[in-house]
Coordinates of C-alpha atoms and ligand atoms in Angstrom, one line a residue:
X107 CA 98.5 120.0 58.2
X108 CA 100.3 121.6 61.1
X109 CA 102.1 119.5 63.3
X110 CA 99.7 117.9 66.1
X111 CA 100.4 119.0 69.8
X112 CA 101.6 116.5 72.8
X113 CA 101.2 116.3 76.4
X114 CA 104.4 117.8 78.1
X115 CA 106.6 115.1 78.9
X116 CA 105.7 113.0 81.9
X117 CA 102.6 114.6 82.8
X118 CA 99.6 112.2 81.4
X119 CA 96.1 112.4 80.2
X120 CA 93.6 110.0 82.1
X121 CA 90.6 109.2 79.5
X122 CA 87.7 107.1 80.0
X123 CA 87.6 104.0 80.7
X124 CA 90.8 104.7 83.1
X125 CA 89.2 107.6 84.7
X126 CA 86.5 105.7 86.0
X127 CA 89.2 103.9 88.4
X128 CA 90.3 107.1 89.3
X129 CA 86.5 107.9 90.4
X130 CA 85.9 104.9 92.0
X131 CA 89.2 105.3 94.2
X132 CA 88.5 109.3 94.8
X133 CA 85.1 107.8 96.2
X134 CA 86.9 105.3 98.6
X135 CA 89.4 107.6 99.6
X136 CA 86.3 110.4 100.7
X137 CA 84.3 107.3 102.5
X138 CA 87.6 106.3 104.3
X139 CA 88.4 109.8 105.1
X140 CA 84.4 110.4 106.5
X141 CA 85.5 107.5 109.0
X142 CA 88.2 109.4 110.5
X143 CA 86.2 112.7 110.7
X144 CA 88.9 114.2 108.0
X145 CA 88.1 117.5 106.3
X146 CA 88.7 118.4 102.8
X147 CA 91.6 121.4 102.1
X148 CA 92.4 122.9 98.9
X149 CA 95.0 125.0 98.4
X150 CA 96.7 126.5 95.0
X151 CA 98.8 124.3 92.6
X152 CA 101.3 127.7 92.5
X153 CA 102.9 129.0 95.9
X154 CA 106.0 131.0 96.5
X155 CA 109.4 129.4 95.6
X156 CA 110.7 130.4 99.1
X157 CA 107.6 128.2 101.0
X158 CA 109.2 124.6 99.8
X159 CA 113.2 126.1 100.0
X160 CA 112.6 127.4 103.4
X161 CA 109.9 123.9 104.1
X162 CA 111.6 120.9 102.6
X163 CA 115.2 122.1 103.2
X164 CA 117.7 123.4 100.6
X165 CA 119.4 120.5 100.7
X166 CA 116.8 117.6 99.5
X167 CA 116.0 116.0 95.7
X168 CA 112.6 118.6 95.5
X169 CA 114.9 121.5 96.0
X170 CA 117.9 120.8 94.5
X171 CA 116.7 119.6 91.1
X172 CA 113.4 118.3 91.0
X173 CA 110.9 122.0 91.4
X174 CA 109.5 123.9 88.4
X175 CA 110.2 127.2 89.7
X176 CA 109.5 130.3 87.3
X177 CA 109.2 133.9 87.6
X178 CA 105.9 135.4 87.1
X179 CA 106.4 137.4 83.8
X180 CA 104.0 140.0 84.6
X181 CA 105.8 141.0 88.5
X182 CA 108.8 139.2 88.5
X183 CA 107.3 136.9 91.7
X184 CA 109.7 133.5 91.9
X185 CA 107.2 131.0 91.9
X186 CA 107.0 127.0 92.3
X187 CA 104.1 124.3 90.8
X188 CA 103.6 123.1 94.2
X189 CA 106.2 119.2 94.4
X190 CA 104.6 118.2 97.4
X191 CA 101.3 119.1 99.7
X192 CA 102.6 119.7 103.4
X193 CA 103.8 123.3 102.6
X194 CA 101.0 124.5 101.1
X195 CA 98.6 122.9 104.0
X196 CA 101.3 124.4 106.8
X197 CA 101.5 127.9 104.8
X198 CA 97.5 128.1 104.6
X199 CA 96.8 127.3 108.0
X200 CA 99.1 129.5 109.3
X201 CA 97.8 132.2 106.8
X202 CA 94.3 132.0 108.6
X203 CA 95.2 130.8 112.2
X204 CA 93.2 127.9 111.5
X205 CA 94.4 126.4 114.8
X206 CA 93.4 129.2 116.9
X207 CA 90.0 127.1 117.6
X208 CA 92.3 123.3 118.7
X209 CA 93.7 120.8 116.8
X210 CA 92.1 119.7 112.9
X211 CA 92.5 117.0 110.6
X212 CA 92.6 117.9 107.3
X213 CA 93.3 115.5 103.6
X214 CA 93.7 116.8 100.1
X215 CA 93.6 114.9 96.8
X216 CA 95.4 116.6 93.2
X217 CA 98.5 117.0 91.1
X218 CA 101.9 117.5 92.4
X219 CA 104.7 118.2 89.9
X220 CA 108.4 117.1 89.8
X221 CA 111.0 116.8 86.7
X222 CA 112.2 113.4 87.4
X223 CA 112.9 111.3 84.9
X224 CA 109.6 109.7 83.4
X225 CA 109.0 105.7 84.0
X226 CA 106.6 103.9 85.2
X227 CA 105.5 105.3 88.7
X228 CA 107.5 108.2 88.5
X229 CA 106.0 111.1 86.2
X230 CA 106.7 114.7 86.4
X231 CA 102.7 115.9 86.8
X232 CA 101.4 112.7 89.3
X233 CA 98.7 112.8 92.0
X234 CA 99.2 112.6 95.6
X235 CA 96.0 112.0 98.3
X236 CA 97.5 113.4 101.6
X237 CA 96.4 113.9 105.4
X238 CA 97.5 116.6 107.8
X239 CA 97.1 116.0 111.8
X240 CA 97.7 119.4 113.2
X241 CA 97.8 120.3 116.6
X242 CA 97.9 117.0 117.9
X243 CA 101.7 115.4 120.1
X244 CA 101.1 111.7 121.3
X245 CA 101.9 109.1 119.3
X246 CA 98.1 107.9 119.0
X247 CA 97.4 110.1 116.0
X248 CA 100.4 108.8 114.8
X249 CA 98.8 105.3 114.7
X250 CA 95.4 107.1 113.4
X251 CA 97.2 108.6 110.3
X252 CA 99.3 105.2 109.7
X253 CA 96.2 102.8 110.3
X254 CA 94.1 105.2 108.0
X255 CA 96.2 104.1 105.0
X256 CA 95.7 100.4 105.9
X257 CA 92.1 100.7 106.0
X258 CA 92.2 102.6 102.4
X259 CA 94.0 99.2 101.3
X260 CA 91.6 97.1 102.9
X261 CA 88.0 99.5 101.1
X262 CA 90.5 99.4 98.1
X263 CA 91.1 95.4 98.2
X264 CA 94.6 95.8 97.9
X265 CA 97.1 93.0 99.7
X266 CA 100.6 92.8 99.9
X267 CA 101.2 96.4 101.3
X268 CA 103.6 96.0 104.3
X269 CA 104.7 99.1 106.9
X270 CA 107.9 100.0 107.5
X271 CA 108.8 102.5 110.7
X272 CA 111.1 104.2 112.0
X273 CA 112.1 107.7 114.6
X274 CA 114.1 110.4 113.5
X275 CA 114.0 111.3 117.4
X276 CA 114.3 115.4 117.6
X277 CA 116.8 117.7 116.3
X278 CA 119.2 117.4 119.4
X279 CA 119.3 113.3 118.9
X280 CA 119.9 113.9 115.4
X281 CA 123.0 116.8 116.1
X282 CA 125.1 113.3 118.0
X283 CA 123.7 111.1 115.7
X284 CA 125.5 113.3 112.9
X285 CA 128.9 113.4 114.0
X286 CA 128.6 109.7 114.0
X287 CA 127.3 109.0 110.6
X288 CA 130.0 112.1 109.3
X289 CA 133.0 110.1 110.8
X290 CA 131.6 107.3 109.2
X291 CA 131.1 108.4 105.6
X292 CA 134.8 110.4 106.1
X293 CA 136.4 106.7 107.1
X294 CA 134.4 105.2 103.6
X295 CA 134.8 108.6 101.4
X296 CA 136.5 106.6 98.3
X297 CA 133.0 104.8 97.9
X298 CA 130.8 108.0 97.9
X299 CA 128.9 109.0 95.0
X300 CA 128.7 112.8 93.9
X301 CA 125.1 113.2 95.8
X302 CA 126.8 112.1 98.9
X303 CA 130.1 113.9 99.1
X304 CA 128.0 117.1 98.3
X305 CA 125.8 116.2 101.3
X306 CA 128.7 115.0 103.8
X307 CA 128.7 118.1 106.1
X308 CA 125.7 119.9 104.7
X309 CA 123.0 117.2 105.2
X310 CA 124.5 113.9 105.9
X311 CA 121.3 112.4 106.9
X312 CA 120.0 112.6 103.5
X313 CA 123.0 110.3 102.2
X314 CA 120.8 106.9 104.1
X315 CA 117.8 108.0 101.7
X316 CA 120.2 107.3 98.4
X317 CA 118.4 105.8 95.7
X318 CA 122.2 104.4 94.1
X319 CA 122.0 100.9 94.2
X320 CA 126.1 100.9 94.4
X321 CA 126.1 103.1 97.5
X322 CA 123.1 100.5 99.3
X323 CA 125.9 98.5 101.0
X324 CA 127.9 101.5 102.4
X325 CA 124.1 102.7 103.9
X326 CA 123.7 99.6 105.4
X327 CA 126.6 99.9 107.7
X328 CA 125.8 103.5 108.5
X329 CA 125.6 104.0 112.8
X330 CA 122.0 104.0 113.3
X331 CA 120.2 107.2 114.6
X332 CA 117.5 105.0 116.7
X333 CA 121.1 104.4 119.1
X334 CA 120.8 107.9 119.6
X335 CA 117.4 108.4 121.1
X336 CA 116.8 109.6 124.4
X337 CA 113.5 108.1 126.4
X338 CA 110.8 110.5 125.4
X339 CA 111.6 109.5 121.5
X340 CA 111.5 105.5 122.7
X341 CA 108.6 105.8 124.7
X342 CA 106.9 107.8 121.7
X343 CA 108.2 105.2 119.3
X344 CA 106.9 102.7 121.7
X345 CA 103.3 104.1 122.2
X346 CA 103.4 103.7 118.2
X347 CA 104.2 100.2 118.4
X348 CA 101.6 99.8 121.0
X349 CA 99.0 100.9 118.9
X350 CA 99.7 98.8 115.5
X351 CA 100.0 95.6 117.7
X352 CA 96.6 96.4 119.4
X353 CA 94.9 96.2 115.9
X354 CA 97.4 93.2 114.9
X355 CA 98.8 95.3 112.0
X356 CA 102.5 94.2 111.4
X357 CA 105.3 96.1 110.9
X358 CA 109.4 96.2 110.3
X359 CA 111.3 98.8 112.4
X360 CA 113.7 99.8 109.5
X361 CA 116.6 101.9 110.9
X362 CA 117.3 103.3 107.8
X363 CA 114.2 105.3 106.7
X364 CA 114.7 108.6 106.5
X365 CA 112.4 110.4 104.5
X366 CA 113.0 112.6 101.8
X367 CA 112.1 116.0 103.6
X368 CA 114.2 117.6 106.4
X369 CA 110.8 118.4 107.9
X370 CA 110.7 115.5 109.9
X371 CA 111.0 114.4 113.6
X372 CA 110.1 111.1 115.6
X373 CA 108.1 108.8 113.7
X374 CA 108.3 108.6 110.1
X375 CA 107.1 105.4 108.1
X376 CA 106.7 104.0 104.5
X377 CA 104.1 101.5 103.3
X378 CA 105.9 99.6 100.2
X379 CA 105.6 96.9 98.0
X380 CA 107.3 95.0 96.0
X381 CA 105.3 94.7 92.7
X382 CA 106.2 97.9 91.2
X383 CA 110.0 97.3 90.8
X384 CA 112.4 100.5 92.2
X385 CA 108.7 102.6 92.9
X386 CA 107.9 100.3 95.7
X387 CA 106.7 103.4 98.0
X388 CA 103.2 103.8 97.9
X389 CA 102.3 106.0 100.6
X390 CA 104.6 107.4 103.1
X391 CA 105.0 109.9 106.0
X392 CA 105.7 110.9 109.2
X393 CA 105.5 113.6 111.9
X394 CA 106.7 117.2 111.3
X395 CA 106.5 119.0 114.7
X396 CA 108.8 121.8 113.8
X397 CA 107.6 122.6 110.6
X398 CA 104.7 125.4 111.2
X399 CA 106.9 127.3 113.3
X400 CA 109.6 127.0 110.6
X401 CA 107.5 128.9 107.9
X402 CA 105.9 131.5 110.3
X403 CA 103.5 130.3 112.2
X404 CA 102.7 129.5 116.0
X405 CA 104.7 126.4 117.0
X406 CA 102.2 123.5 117.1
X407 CA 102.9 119.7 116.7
X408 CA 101.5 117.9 113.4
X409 CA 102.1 114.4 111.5
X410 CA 100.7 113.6 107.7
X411 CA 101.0 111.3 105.1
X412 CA 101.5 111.7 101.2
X413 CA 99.8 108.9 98.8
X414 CA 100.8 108.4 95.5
X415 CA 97.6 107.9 93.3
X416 CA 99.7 106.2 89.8
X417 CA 101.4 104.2 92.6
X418 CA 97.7 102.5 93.8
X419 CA 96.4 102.7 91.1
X420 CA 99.3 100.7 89.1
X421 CA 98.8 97.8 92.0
X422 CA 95.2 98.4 92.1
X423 CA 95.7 97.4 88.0
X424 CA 98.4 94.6 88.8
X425 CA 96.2 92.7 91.5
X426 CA 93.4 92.3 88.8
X427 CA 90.7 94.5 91.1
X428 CA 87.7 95.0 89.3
X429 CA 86.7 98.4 89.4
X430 CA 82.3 98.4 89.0
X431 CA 81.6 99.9 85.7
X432 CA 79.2 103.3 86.1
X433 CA 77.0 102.3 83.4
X434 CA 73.4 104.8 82.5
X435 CA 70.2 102.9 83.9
X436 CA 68.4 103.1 80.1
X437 CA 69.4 104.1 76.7
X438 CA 67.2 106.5 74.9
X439 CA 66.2 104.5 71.3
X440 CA 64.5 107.4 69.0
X441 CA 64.0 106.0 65.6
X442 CA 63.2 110.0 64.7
X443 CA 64.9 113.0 64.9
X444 CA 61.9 114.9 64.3
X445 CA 60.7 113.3 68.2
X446 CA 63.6 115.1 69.8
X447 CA 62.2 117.7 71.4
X448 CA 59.4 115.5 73.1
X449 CA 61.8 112.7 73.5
X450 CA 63.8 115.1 75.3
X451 CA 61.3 116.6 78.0
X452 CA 60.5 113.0 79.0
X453 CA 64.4 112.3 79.6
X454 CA 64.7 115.2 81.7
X455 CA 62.1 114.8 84.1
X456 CA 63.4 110.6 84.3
X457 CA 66.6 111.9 85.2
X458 CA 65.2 113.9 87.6
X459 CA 63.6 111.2 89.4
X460 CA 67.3 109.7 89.8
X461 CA 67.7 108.0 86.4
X462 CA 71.0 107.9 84.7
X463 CA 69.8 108.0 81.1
X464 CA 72.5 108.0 77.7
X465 CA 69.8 109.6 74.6
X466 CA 71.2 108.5 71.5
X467 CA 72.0 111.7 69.9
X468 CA 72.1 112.1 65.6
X469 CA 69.9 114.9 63.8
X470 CA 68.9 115.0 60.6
X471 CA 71.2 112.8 58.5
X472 CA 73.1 111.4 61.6
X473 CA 70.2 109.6 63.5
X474 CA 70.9 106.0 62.0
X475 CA 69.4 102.7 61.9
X476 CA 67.0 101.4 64.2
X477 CA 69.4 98.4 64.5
X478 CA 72.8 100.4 64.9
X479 CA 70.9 102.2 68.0
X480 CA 70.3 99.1 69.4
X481 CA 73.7 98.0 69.1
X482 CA 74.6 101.2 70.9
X483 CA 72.1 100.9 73.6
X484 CA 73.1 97.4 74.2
X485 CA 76.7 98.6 74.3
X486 CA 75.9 101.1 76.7
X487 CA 75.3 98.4 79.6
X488 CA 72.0 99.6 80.2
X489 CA 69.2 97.5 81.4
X490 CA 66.7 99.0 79.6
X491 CA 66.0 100.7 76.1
X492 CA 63.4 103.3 76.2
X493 CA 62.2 103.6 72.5
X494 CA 60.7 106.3 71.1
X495 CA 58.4 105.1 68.1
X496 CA 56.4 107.7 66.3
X497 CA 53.2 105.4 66.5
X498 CA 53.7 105.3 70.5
X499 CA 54.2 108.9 70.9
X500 CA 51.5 109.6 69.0
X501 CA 49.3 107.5 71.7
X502 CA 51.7 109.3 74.6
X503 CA 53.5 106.2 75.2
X504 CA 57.1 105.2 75.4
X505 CA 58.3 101.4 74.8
X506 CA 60.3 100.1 78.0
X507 CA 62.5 96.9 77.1
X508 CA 64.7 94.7 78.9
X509 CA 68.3 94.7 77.4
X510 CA 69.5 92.2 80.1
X511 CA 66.8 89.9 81.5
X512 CA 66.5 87.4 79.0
X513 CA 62.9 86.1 78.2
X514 CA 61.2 89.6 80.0
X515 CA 58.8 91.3 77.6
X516 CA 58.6 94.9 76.7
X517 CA 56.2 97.1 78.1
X518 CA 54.2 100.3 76.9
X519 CA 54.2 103.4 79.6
X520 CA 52.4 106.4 79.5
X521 CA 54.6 109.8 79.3
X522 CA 51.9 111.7 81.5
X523 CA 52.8 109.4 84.5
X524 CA 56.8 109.0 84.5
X525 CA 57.1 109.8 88.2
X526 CA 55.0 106.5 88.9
X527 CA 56.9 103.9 86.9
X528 CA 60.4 105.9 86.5
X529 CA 61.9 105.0 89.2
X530 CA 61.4 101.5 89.1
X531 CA 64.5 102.0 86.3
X532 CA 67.0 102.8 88.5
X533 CA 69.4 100.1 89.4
X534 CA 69.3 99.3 92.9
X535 CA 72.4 100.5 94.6
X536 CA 73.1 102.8 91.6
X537 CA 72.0 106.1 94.1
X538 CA 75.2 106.0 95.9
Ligands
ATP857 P1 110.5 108.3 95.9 O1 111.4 107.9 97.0 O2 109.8 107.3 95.2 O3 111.1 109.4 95.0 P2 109.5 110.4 97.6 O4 110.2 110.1 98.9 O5 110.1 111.5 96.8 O6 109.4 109.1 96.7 P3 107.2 111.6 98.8 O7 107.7 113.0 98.6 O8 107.2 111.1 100.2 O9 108.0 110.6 97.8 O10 105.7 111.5 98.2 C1 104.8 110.6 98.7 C2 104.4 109.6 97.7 O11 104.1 110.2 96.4 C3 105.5 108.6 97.3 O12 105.5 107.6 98.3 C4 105.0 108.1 96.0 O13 104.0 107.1 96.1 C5 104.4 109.3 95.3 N1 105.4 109.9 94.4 C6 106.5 110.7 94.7 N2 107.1 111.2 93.6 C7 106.3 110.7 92.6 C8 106.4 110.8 91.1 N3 107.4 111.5 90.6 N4 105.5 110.2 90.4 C9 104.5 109.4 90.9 N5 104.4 109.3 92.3 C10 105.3 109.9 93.1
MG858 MG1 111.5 111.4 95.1

């Protein structure tokens, strides 16, 4: 035998029954979006290297050592599996003046890829829902994109998901707030890891979003950029505030959340817990007014979120939240295989009429027991077997029997008129 083929490291296979969470939560997350009047992008897992060196900044984690960036064999293009989904929105919106007409609100759900090392909540193909404001300055679609996430927690029945803030004020306020923090780290340089003195006068910022636990203390003294801000950034920072206290949603102004992007400005936030260890971060973001104009496009201010799916999921999993099991309306008993073709006209047209039907499937040799196909239908979590008896077809009939109601008796249906007693086998609620 050859030797058997694996997944690429870190990048995971989602089978049933664990892809029917993933459904259920796709579902929420296209309700919750509907609320908001969000529209759907999709844009290619492959861009151009230069889009994420020239959108995240050279000197970040995704750049530095986290992209799978290749050359195209076939013209030598340098091209990147997308890490991240702001780029790709930015670059595709530019690409088609999509702004031309005002201001859109856009989300995405798929794969982003990273090589970081593989544990739980950190895999190197994951899955990111994100949403794009674009076009919009005040601070109330900040709120709208922030308060968004809440109410995906609340459809999603998750608790225990807290919202941390913060302003990265604009690039001027960061400039003073720079020679500050650099003077700092210079006065503490014995206690810098190799990350940091790499970063000391190329991006020093990016030293407070350190994932080193033995470097944590050092960040905790860092001067604080929010001392820094001039009035327009508090007063923008403030309208923020004003808005998450209006709907009584609580949050901790934490001076030292940065974000992993240089594409930032003013508010940027996390929403973190604490059940998933050194992963905490399930969904974080922030506003990016500088960003469009940085990869080509006409200035315009914007603000987003990114969502990590495994993240929810994993709490989702943790809490103990039931997902509700899609389960077929009847199972098709046929005792013959000879029937199939018949058996199989009368299944089409049910499922037509908005059935969700499983047919037990076999052939010749493979059609098995009477008894093992009930096993299977009963398995199934139907709520009704439709057997296919040879006597009863002969007659044009098809048995109908309860699988779940205990003590209700099977009935006898006539084939010629599905469309008046099929749909009496859907489940209620099961058209959604
Ligand atoms: P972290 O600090 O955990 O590395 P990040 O700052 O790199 O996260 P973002 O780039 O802001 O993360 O991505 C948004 C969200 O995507 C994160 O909050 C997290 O939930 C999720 N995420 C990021 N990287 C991974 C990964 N490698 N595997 C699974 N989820 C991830
Ligand atoms: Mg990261």
């Amino acid at each position: 035998m050859s030797e058997s083929l694996k997944a690429v490291k870190g990048m995971n296979d989602i089978l049933p029954p664990e892809s029917a969470r993933w459904e259920w939560f796709e579902a929420t997350v296209r309700r919750v979006m509907q609320g908001y009047a969000y529209q759907n992008i999709r844009t290619p897992l492959v861009e151009p290297t230069p889009l994420f060196v020239r959108g995240l900044g050279e000197v970040t984690d995704i750049v530095e050592k986290e992209m799978y960036s290749f050359e195209d064999k076939l013209n030598g293009d340098q091209l990147t599996l997308r890490p991240e989904g702001t780029a790709g929105v930015v670059r595709a919106v530019n690409e088609h003046s999509f702004l031309y007409d005002g201001a859109k609100r856009l989300f995405y759900i798929g794969a982003m890829f990273r090589h970081e090392r593989p544990q739980k909540g950190r895999y190197r193909q994951f899955h990111q829902v994100g949403v794009e404001a674009l076009g919009f300055p005040g601070p109330d679609i900040d709120a709208e994109v922030i308060l968004m996430a809440r109410t995906l927690w609340r459809e999603l029945g998750l608790t225990d998901v807290r919202l941390e803030i913060n302003s990265l004020g604009q690039p001027a306020e960061r400039q003073a707030h720079r020679a500050a923090l650099i003077a700092y780290f210079e006065a503490h340089a014995d206690q810098l890891d190799e990350d940091a003195k790499r970063r000391l006068y190329s991006n020093p910022l990016r030293i407070l979003d350190t994932k080193n636990p033995a470097m944590q203390a050092l960040v905790e003294g860092a001067p604080k950029l929010l001392a820094h801000l001039g009035e327009a950034s508090l007063a923008h920072l403030e309208g923020v505030k004003a808005a998450l206290d209006a709907v009584g949603q609580p949050y901790t102004i934490n001076p030292r959340l940065v974000r992993g992007m240089d594409y930032y400005n003013l508010t940027v936030f996390e929403w973190v817990t604490d059940r998933l260890g050194a992963q905490g971060t399930v969904c974080a973001g922030g506003r990016y007014d500088g960003l469009i104009e940085q990869i080509g496009g006409k200035s315009a201010p914007a603000v987003g979120w990114g969502m990590g799916i495994e993240r929810v999921l994993a709490l989702l999993e943790d809490g103990g939240v039931a997902v509700p099991p899609v389960v077929p309306d009847v199972y098709a008993v046929v005792p013959d295989a000879v029937a199939a073709p018949q058996v199989i006209a009368a299944l089409e047209a049910l499922r037509a009429l908005g059935v969700r039907v499983q047919m037990h499937a076999g052939g010749k040799e493979g059609q098995g027991s009477f008894k093992s196909q009930f096993k299977k239908a009963d398995a199934s979590g139907a709520r009704h077997a439709l057997v296919f008896g040879a006597d009863e077809l002969a007659q044009g009939m098809v048995a109908v029997k309860p699988l779940r109601d205990a003590g209700a008796e099977q009935v006898l249906r006539p084939l010629a008129d599905l469309s008046a007693w099929g749909p009496d086998l859907r489940q209620a609620g099961a058209e959604a």
